[in-house]
């Protein structure tokens, strides 16, 4: 994706020159847009400025602006459909405003962007290697993905009970977990009366860090790595083009996988599988190498107490599938990884207002958060605006604990 974070007049002038050569029938409009902070609680501080992006949903091109006095003037923007996102960060707060699918076809098409403020989570998804790799013989190698979770805050955090998983595709027209009243529907067809907008439904396995609540303490500036398979993947019998994951801190191995032939690294603790009803379990956990909505969350109640819901067809009043419904208030972080700039994102924009991607599948490339600043303790603080378009660098060669991030102190005990 090309990003044009330049002055509005310069960006539009370039587009006008290009457009006049390519399509003389294209129309252009001037917009005056304000940021609406009316929903803030009284104790929420107000940022000085917002970064606002317009992403053309057909081309993937991005126009970027900075607000002045809570407003932007967008001059001569080409007609089209845009996803508009406003972000800012101040102290412990992230600020996010989104207008999805804004149709720009007049000077009055868009005049305000409502913004909400949320406190940042200390724990963030720092790096993900999902694209997998190829062997020297050019065969696909699917076993070497990993996730790195980082303590981005100023205080130590116990990660016992922390969960990871993949959301259902909320951009798909065929996915709908709400009945006519907007409530979840149980997998058996009974209606829950629970607001669907308060939950996020998981379409795959969910993994949970073990421990008794005070087992795994993650200090500021430390990260832990979860590997699908904690082994040295560069070994000659595997893939010399891959990465050594034998030093991972956890792996996603369970009894069902072992029964189907996966080798368990006994030196690396296993995560607990907490969606036992998954019907398509294979011999290894392999998150999508193409497109997914990945979330990090900490459950406020036992997984056994959460609703198991179905995908509800409003027209036919039928229910299919089984999904674990996660309270949205329990979600700490999320990232959309997608095929390319025009691929729809999976997660709702309140969790991730953007999306990120590498150059293809099996390309041995990862995504990693950008460094925002250095903390007083000397460790990096990573950018976290709830917008992965802005927050992540892409097309990186996988590297565990990039930027000299520390391993968890529990490994030295």
PDB file of C-alpha atoms in Angstrom, residues 27 43 82 88 101 125 130 145 155 162 175 180 219 230 246 257 263 278 298 301 361 376 383 400 406 410:
ATOM      1  CA  UNK A  27     -15.424  14.370 -10.238  1.00  0.00           C
ATOM      2  CA  UNK A  43     -11.821  12.673  32.921  1.00  0.00           C
ATOM      3  CA  UNK A  82     -13.496   5.530   1.326  1.00  0.00           C
ATOM      4  CA  UNK A  88      -4.462   9.886  18.226  1.00  0.00           C
ATOM      5  CA  UNK A 101     -17.626   2.918   3.335  1.00  0.00           C
ATOM      6  CA  UNK A 125       0.833  -8.248  19.913  1.00  0.00           C
ATOM      7  CA  UNK A 130       1.966 -16.031   9.738  1.00  0.00           C
ATOM      8  CA  UNK A 145       4.468 -19.566  12.505  1.00  0.00           C
ATOM      9  CA  UNK A 155       4.265  -2.267  35.335  1.00  0.00           C
ATOM     10  CA  UNK A 162      -4.082 -14.871  28.774  1.00  0.00           C
ATOM     11  CA  UNK A 175     -21.626 -13.945   8.963  1.00  0.00           C
ATOM     12  CA  UNK A 180     -33.778  -9.445  14.663  1.00  0.00           C
ATOM     13  CA  UNK A 219       8.143  -7.353  33.282  1.00  0.00           C
ATOM     14  CA  UNK A 230       8.673 -25.167  19.172  1.00  0.00           C
ATOM     15  CA  UNK A 246      13.205 -24.249  19.826  1.00  0.00           C
ATOM     16  CA  UNK A 257      -2.573 -32.946  17.951  1.00  0.00           C
ATOM     17  CA  UNK A 263       5.886 -33.947  18.252  1.00  0.00           C
ATOM     18  CA  UNK A 278     -13.745 -27.439  17.117  1.00  0.00           C
ATOM     19  CA  UNK A 298      -7.962 -11.993  29.138  1.00  0.00           C
ATOM     20  CA  UNK A 301     -14.950 -15.410  33.549  1.00  0.00           C
ATOM     21  CA  UNK A 361       2.090 -16.311   1.160  1.00  0.00           C
ATOM     22  CA  UNK A 376      13.023   5.560  31.032  1.00  0.00           C
ATOM     23  CA  UNK A 383       3.155   2.187  18.721  1.00  0.00           C
ATOM     24  CA  UNK A 400      12.502 -13.359  17.670  1.00  0.00           C
ATOM     25  CA  UNK A 406      14.236  -9.107  26.694  1.00  0.00           C
ATOM     26  CA  UNK A 410      10.698 -16.536  34.533  1.00  0.00           C
TER      27      UNK A 410
END
